[in-house]
Amino acid sequence: MFHKLFFYEADIPWILRRSTKSFKDPSECTEELITMLKVNTQVLCLMQQQLCEQSRPFEELKIGYFNQFAKCHIKKLLDIAVCLSETVWSATHICPMLLAYEALMDVLPLIQKFASSESGDFFSIILRNMREAFRKLIGHIKHFIQSNMEKHQDDVAIHPMTCFLICSMKSFGSHRNLVQSTLAPGDNSSSFGHLLYDVITCWKSVLTEHSNIYRADLQRQYIFLLNNAYHFNTKTDGLLDLLLSDTQIIKQHDDEFKLLFRKWIDSYTEEACTPAKSCLNPNCWWGSQRRSLVAFTSKFNKTFDRQKTWKVPDVVLRQIASAGAGYIYTTETLETTVQGFFEG
């Protein structure tokens, strides 16, 4: 009776009849799966609400009927959720993974409201799968940085893996509550702060090792390291502490980075300045002093030119800035210029 009054098979969205087996790689169709979850969960919620609002009597009977009617469709939604939670995500799929997990956390409480008691295990399984997949993703990120650090042998100021790490951290920052509270909670070695610290430590280690491609030119090697460290610190300023969260981890990271900076700066200074300083001899005659000053100036200028060429905070910004012209406006001149666009 209720089926005839309220629901027809045509009312069920077609996508609920689609099997998750048709998705060979869920990581490649995340957007479609998220749409399936969100839209069809809302449809079922609205159908339940519509049924209960038809008339107040027999409310328990109607809810019971709906649960029976929607049972197989809820099961399909849970299958989609499990499919997403079991997906193996590569290091280049951080954003799709986090978007999928945000969607799961949005719809699972809604599904749970009208899911049958035998579906209860699904929710704990899905959460466990998500946490396990997230830990695997962290491992994939470290492996991705290690394997790709050596592949890029181009003579660049900022290594692509430094940029990748920064982008990854910004993605995590956009979903900070999800990664810290749901996917990697707690304050032990499996917490997100510890996992991220391990990733940064991995990056520092392989970056230092990769810098050996410049070992024939130690000045360039240290400038390469300083460029990347400076770029990383600048781009993650303010975000890094929020992601690491634990004060002890933050302090450990800061102390280690300061020590590295000091070491690289001292080493660079020694390599860059020693040749120039060796030209100066305060005990020689005036004529010799003049010749040594000329030699000092030549070596100093060579060092300065090298530093000018390599010590750049942002290589992309440097390229863009050199290709265009800049205009500086005061508030008054900007207002006049904008008005001129409209007034002719």
CSV table of C-alpha atoms in Angstrom, one decimal:
chain,number,residue,atom,x,y,z
A,1,MET,CA,0.0,0.0,0.0
A,2,PHE,CA,2.7,2.5,1.1
A,3,HIS,CA,4.8,1.5,-1.9
A,4,LYS,CA,1.9,2.5,-4.3
A,5,LEU,CA,1.1,5.7,-2.4
A,6,PHE,CA,4.6,7.1,-1.9
A,7,PHE,CA,7.3,5.3,-4.0
A,8,TYR,CA,7.8,3.8,-7.4
A,9,GLU,CA,10.9,2.2,-8.8
A,10,ALA,CA,11.3,5.1,-11.1
A,11,ASP,CA,11.7,7.4,-8.0
A,12,ILE,CA,15.0,5.7,-7.2
A,13,PRO,CA,18.0,7.5,-8.8
A,14,TRP,CA,19.4,5.4,-11.6
A,15,ILE,CA,22.9,5.7,-10.2
A,16,LEU,CA,21.9,3.7,-7.1
A,17,ARG,CA,21.4,0.7,-9.4
A,18,ARG,CA,25.0,1.0,-10.7
A,19,SER,CA,27.5,-1.5,-9.3
A,20,THR,CA,30.7,-0.3,-7.8
A,21,LYS,CA,32.4,-3.0,-9.8
A,22,SER,CA,32.0,-0.8,-12.9
A,23,PHE,CA,34.7,1.5,-11.4
A,24,LYS,CA,38.0,0.0,-12.3
A,25,ASP,CA,40.0,2.7,-10.4
A,26,PRO,CA,38.0,4.7,-7.9
A,27,SER,CA,40.8,7.2,-7.6
A,28,GLU,CA,40.3,8.2,-11.2
A,29,CYS,CA,36.6,8.8,-10.8
A,30,THR,CA,36.4,10.3,-7.4
A,31,GLU,CA,34.2,13.2,-8.4
A,32,GLU,CA,31.5,10.9,-9.8
A,33,LEU,CA,31.6,8.7,-6.7
A,34,ILE,CA,31.3,11.7,-4.4
A,35,THR,CA,28.3,12.9,-6.5
A,36,MET,CA,26.8,9.5,-6.2
A,37,LEU,CA,27.2,9.5,-2.4
A,38,LYS,CA,26.0,13.1,-1.7
A,39,VAL,CA,23.1,13.4,-4.1
A,40,ASN,CA,21.6,10.0,-3.5
A,41,THR,CA,22.0,10.2,0.3
A,42,GLN,CA,20.1,13.5,0.2
A,43,VAL,CA,17.5,11.9,-2.1
A,44,LEU,CA,16.9,9.1,0.4
A,45,CYS,CA,16.7,11.6,3.3
A,46,LEU,CA,14.1,13.7,1.4
A,47,MET,CA,12.1,10.6,0.5
A,48,GLN,CA,12.0,9.5,4.1
A,49,GLN,CA,11.0,13.0,5.2
A,50,GLN,CA,8.3,13.2,2.5
A,51,LEU,CA,6.9,9.9,3.6
A,52,CYS,CA,6.7,10.9,7.3
A,53,GLU,CA,5.1,14.3,6.4
A,54,GLN,CA,2.2,12.7,4.5
A,55,SER,CA,0.3,12.2,7.7
A,56,ARG,CA,1.2,11.9,11.3
A,57,PRO,CA,-0.5,8.6,12.2
A,58,PHE,CA,1.4,5.4,11.7
A,59,GLU,CA,4.7,7.1,11.9
A,60,GLU,CA,6.6,4.1,13.2
A,61,LEU,CA,5.0,1.9,10.5
A,62,LYS,CA,6.0,4.3,7.8
A,63,ILE,CA,9.6,4.5,9.1
A,64,GLY,CA,9.7,0.7,9.2
A,65,TYR,CA,8.4,0.5,5.7
A,66,PHE,CA,10.9,3.0,4.4
A,67,ASN,CA,13.8,1.2,6.1
A,68,GLN,CA,12.6,-2.0,4.4
A,69,PHE,CA,12.1,-0.3,1.0
A,70,ALA,CA,15.4,1.5,1.1
A,71,LYS,CA,17.5,-1.4,2.5
A,72,CYS,CA,19.1,-2.5,-0.8
A,73,HIS,CA,19.7,1.1,-1.9
A,74,ILE,CA,21.4,2.0,1.4
A,75,LYS,CA,23.5,-1.1,1.0
A,76,LYS,CA,24.6,0.2,-2.4
A,77,LEU,CA,25.6,3.5,-0.9
A,78,LEU,CA,27.6,1.7,1.8
A,79,ASP,CA,29.2,-0.3,-0.9
A,80,ILE,CA,30.3,2.9,-2.6
A,81,ALA,CA,31.6,4.2,0.7
A,82,VAL,CA,33.6,1.0,1.3
A,83,CYS,CA,34.9,1.1,-2.2
A,84,LEU,CA,36.3,4.6,-1.6
A,85,SER,CA,37.7,3.7,1.8
A,86,GLU,CA,39.5,0.7,0.3
A,87,THR,CA,41.0,2.6,-2.6
A,88,VAL,CA,44.8,2.8,-2.8
A,89,TRP,CA,45.7,6.4,-3.3
A,90,SER,CA,49.0,7.5,-4.9
A,91,ALA,CA,51.0,10.5,-3.8
A,92,THR,CA,49.6,12.5,-6.7
A,93,HIS,CA,46.0,11.9,-5.5
A,94,ILE,CA,46.1,13.7,-2.2
A,95,CYS,CA,43.4,16.2,-3.0
A,96,PRO,CA,40.9,13.6,-4.5
A,97,MET,CA,41.5,11.4,-1.4
A,98,LEU,CA,40.8,14.2,1.0
A,99,LEU,CA,37.7,15.3,-0.9
A,100,ALA,CA,36.4,11.8,-0.9
A,101,TYR,CA,36.9,11.4,2.8
A,102,GLU,CA,35.3,14.7,3.5
A,103,ALA,CA,32.3,13.4,1.6
A,104,LEU,CA,32.3,10.2,3.5
A,105,MET,CA,32.3,12.0,6.8
A,106,ASP,CA,29.4,14.1,5.6
A,107,VAL,CA,27.1,11.3,4.4
A,108,LEU,CA,27.8,8.5,6.8
A,109,PRO,CA,26.0,10.1,9.8
A,110,LEU,CA,23.0,10.6,7.5
A,111,ILE,CA,23.0,7.0,6.2
A,112,GLN,CA,23.4,5.7,9.8
A,113,LYS,CA,20.1,7.4,10.8
A,114,PHE,CA,18.1,5.1,8.5
A,115,ALA,CA,20.5,2.2,8.1
A,116,SER,CA,19.4,-1.2,9.6
A,117,SER,CA,21.2,-2.6,12.6
A,118,GLU,CA,23.1,-5.2,10.5
A,119,SER,CA,24.8,-2.3,8.6
A,120,GLY,CA,26.5,-1.2,11.8
A,121,ASP,CA,29.8,-2.9,11.1
A,122,PHE,CA,30.1,-0.9,7.8
A,123,PHE,CA,30.8,2.3,9.6
A,124,SER,CA,33.7,1.0,11.8
A,125,ILE,CA,35.1,-0.8,8.8
A,126,ILE,CA,35.0,2.3,6.6
A,127,LEU,CA,36.7,4.4,9.3
A,128,ARG,CA,39.4,1.7,9.8
A,129,ASN,CA,40.0,1.5,6.0
A,130,MET,CA,40.3,5.3,5.7
A,131,ARG,CA,42.9,5.5,8.5
A,132,GLU,CA,44.9,2.6,7.0
A,133,ALA,CA,44.8,4.1,3.5
A,134,PHE,CA,45.9,7.5,4.9
A,135,ARG,CA,49.0,5.9,6.6
A,136,LYS,CA,49.8,4.2,3.3
A,137,LEU,CA,49.4,7.5,1.5
A,138,ILE,CA,52.0,9.1,3.8
A,139,GLY,CA,54.4,6.2,2.9
A,140,HIS,CA,53.7,6.8,-0.8
A,141,ILE,CA,54.5,10.5,-0.4
A,142,LYS,CA,57.9,9.7,1.1
A,143,HIS,CA,58.6,7.2,-1.6
A,144,PHE,CA,57.5,9.6,-4.3
A,145,ILE,CA,59.9,12.3,-3.0
A,146,GLN,CA,62.8,9.9,-2.7
A,147,SER,CA,62.3,8.4,-6.2
A,148,ASN,CA,61.6,11.7,-8.0
A,149,MET,CA,64.4,13.7,-6.3
A,150,GLU,CA,67.0,11.8,-8.3
A,151,LYS,CA,65.0,11.8,-11.5
A,152,HIS,CA,65.2,15.6,-11.8
A,153,GLN,CA,68.8,16.4,-12.7
A,154,ASP,CA,68.0,19.8,-14.2
A,155,ASP,CA,70.0,22.8,-13.0
A,156,VAL,CA,67.2,24.5,-11.0
A,157,ALA,CA,67.2,26.8,-8.0
A,158,ILE,CA,64.1,25.2,-6.4
A,159,HIS,CA,63.7,21.4,-6.8
A,160,PRO,CA,60.2,20.2,-8.0
A,161,MET,CA,60.0,17.9,-5.0
A,162,THR,CA,60.2,20.9,-2.7
A,163,CYS,CA,57.3,22.4,-4.5
A,164,PHE,CA,55.4,19.1,-4.3
A,165,LEU,CA,55.9,18.9,-0.5
A,166,ILE,CA,54.6,22.5,-0.1
A,167,CYS,CA,51.5,21.8,-2.3
A,168,SER,CA,50.9,18.6,-0.2
A,169,MET,CA,51.0,20.5,3.0
A,170,LYS,CA,48.6,23.1,1.7
A,171,SER,CA,46.2,20.3,0.7
A,172,PHE,CA,46.5,18.9,4.2
A,173,GLY,CA,46.0,22.4,5.6
A,174,SER,CA,42.7,22.8,3.7
A,175,HIS,CA,41.4,19.6,5.4
A,176,ARG,CA,43.2,20.0,8.7
A,177,ASN,CA,40.4,18.9,11.0
A,178,LEU,CA,39.9,15.7,8.9
A,179,VAL,CA,43.5,14.6,8.9
A,180,GLN,CA,44.2,15.5,12.6
A,181,SER,CA,40.9,14.4,14.2
A,182,THR,CA,39.7,11.6,12.0
A,183,LEU,CA,42.5,10.1,9.8
A,184,ALA,CA,45.5,10.3,12.2
A,185,PRO,CA,44.3,11.3,15.7
A,186,GLY,CA,46.1,11.1,19.0
A,187,ASP,CA,49.5,12.2,20.1
A,188,ASN,CA,51.6,9.1,19.5
A,189,SER,CA,53.8,8.1,16.6
A,190,SER,CA,50.8,7.5,14.4
A,191,SER,CA,49.4,11.0,14.9
A,192,PHE,CA,49.4,13.4,11.9
A,193,GLY,CA,52.0,15.6,13.4
A,194,HIS,CA,54.5,12.7,13.7
A,195,LEU,CA,53.6,11.4,10.2
A,196,LEU,CA,54.2,14.9,8.7
A,197,TYR,CA,57.4,15.4,10.6
A,198,ASP,CA,58.7,12.1,9.1
A,199,VAL,CA,57.8,13.3,5.6
A,200,ILE,CA,59.7,16.6,6.1
A,201,THR,CA,62.7,14.7,7.6
A,202,CYS,CA,62.7,12.4,4.5
A,203,TRP,CA,62.6,15.5,2.2
A,204,LYS,CA,65.6,17.1,4.0
A,205,SER,CA,67.6,13.9,3.8
A,206,VAL,CA,67.1,13.2,0.1
A,207,LEU,CA,67.5,16.9,-0.7
A,208,THR,CA,70.9,17.0,1.0
A,209,GLU,CA,71.9,13.8,-0.8
A,210,HIS,CA,70.7,15.2,-4.1
A,211,SER,CA,72.8,18.3,-3.7
A,212,ASN,CA,75.9,16.2,-4.2
A,213,ILE,CA,75.3,16.7,-8.0
A,214,TYR,CA,77.0,20.1,-7.4
A,215,ARG,CA,79.9,18.6,-5.3
A,216,ALA,CA,82.3,20.0,-7.9
A,217,ASP,CA,81.1,23.5,-7.1
A,218,LEU,CA,80.5,23.6,-3.3
A,219,GLN,CA,79.2,27.2,-3.4
A,220,ARG,CA,76.4,26.2,-5.8
A,221,GLN,CA,75.7,23.2,-3.6
A,222,TYR,CA,75.1,25.2,-0.5
A,223,ILE,CA,73.1,27.9,-2.3
A,224,PHE,CA,70.9,25.1,-3.7
A,225,LEU,CA,70.2,23.8,-0.2
A,226,LEU,CA,69.6,27.3,1.2
A,227,ASN,CA,67.3,28.2,-1.7
A,228,ASN,CA,65.1,25.2,-1.1
A,229,ALA,CA,65.1,25.5,2.7
A,230,TYR,CA,64.2,29.2,2.4
A,231,HIS,CA,61.5,28.5,-0.2
A,232,PHE,CA,60.0,25.8,2.0
A,233,ASN,CA,60.0,27.9,5.1
A,234,THR,CA,58.5,30.9,3.3
A,235,LYS,CA,55.7,29.0,1.7
A,236,THR,CA,54.7,27.1,4.8
A,237,ASP,CA,55.1,30.0,7.3
A,238,GLY,CA,52.2,29.8,9.8
A,239,LEU,CA,50.8,26.6,8.3
A,240,LEU,CA,53.5,24.3,9.5
A,241,ASP,CA,53.0,24.8,13.2
A,242,LEU,CA,49.2,24.3,12.8
A,243,LEU,CA,49.8,21.0,11.0
A,244,LEU,CA,52.5,19.7,13.3
A,245,SER,CA,50.3,20.9,16.3
A,246,ASP,CA,52.4,19.2,19.0
A,247,THR,CA,54.7,21.7,20.7
A,248,GLN,CA,57.5,19.2,21.2
A,249,ILE,CA,57.5,18.2,17.5
A,250,ILE,CA,57.4,21.9,16.5
A,251,LYS,CA,60.4,22.7,18.7
A,252,GLN,CA,62.3,19.7,17.4
A,253,HIS,CA,61.6,20.7,13.8
A,254,ASP,CA,62.6,24.4,14.4
A,255,ASP,CA,65.8,23.4,16.2
A,256,GLU,CA,66.8,21.0,13.4
A,257,PHE,CA,66.1,23.5,10.7
A,258,LYS,CA,68.0,26.3,12.4
A,259,LEU,CA,70.9,24.0,12.9
A,260,LEU,CA,70.9,23.1,9.2
A,261,PHE,CA,70.6,26.7,8.1
A,262,ARG,CA,73.5,27.7,10.3
A,263,LYS,CA,75.6,24.8,9.0
A,264,TRP,CA,74.8,25.6,5.3
A,265,ILE,CA,75.4,29.3,5.7
A,266,ASP,CA,78.7,28.8,7.5
A,267,SER,CA,79.8,26.3,4.9
A,268,TYR,CA,78.8,28.6,2.0
A,269,THR,CA,80.5,31.6,3.6
A,270,GLU,CA,83.7,29.6,4.1
A,271,GLU,CA,83.7,28.4,0.5
A,272,ALA,CA,82.7,31.7,-1.0
A,273,CYS,CA,84.9,34.1,1.0
A,274,THR,CA,88.1,32.1,1.6
A,275,PRO,CA,89.4,32.5,-2.0
A,276,ALA,CA,88.9,36.3,-1.8
A,277,LYS,CA,90.4,36.6,1.7
A,278,SER,CA,93.4,34.6,0.7
A,279,CYS,CA,94.3,37.5,-1.7
A,280,LEU,CA,94.8,39.9,1.1
A,281,ASN,CA,98.1,40.1,2.9
A,282,PRO,CA,98.5,43.1,5.3
A,283,ASN,CA,102.2,42.5,5.7
A,284,CYS,CA,103.2,43.0,2.1
A,285,TRP,CA,104.5,46.2,0.4
A,286,TRP,CA,102.2,48.8,-1.0
A,287,GLY,CA,102.7,47.7,-4.6
A,288,SER,CA,101.9,44.1,-3.7
A,289,GLN,CA,98.9,45.2,-1.7
A,290,ARG,CA,97.5,46.9,-4.8
A,291,ARG,CA,97.9,43.7,-6.8
A,292,SER,CA,96.3,41.7,-4.1
A,293,LEU,CA,93.4,44.2,-3.9
A,294,VAL,CA,92.8,43.8,-7.6
A,295,ALA,CA,92.8,40.0,-7.2
A,296,PHE,CA,90.5,40.2,-4.2
A,297,THR,CA,88.1,42.5,-6.1
A,298,SER,CA,88.0,40.0,-9.0
A,299,LYS,CA,87.3,37.0,-6.8
A,300,PHE,CA,84.8,38.9,-4.7
A,301,ASN,CA,82.9,40.0,-7.8
A,302,LYS,CA,82.9,36.5,-9.1
A,303,THR,CA,81.4,35.2,-5.9
A,304,PHE,CA,78.9,38.1,-5.8
A,305,ASP,CA,77.7,37.3,-9.3
A,306,ARG,CA,77.3,33.7,-8.5
A,307,GLN,CA,75.2,34.5,-5.4
A,308,LYS,CA,73.1,37.0,-7.4
A,309,THR,CA,72.4,34.3,-10.0
A,310,TRP,CA,71.5,31.5,-7.6
A,311,LYS,CA,70.1,32.9,-4.4
A,312,VAL,CA,66.5,33.5,-5.5
A,313,PRO,CA,63.5,33.1,-3.1
A,314,ASP,CA,61.1,32.0,-5.8
A,315,VAL,CA,62.4,31.0,-9.3
A,316,VAL,CA,58.9,31.2,-10.8
A,317,LEU,CA,58.2,34.6,-9.5
A,318,ARG,CA,61.6,35.8,-10.7
A,319,GLN,CA,60.8,34.6,-14.3
A,320,ILE,CA,57.4,36.3,-14.3
A,321,ALA,CA,58.7,39.5,-12.8
A,322,SER,CA,61.5,39.8,-15.4
A,323,ALA,CA,59.1,39.4,-18.3
A,324,GLY,CA,56.7,42.2,-17.4
A,325,ALA,CA,56.5,45.8,-16.1
A,326,GLY,CA,55.3,46.9,-12.7
A,327,TYR,CA,53.1,49.8,-11.9
A,328,ILE,CA,52.7,51.3,-8.4
A,329,TYR,CA,49.6,53.3,-7.6
A,330,THR,CA,48.7,55.4,-4.7
A,331,THR,CA,45.0,55.3,-3.6
A,332,GLU,CA,44.3,58.5,-5.4
A,333,THR,CA,46.0,57.7,-8.7
A,334,LEU,CA,44.4,54.2,-8.7
A,335,GLU,CA,41.0,55.7,-8.2
A,336,THR,CA,41.6,58.2,-11.0
A,337,THR,CA,42.9,55.5,-13.4
A,338,VAL,CA,39.9,53.3,-12.7
A,339,GLN,CA,37.4,56.1,-13.2
A,340,GLY,CA,39.1,56.9,-16.5
A,341,PHE,CA,38.3,53.4,-17.8
A,342,PHE,CA,34.6,54.2,-17.5
A,343,GLU,CA,34.5,57.9,-18.2
A,344,GLY,CA,36.7,57.7,-21.3
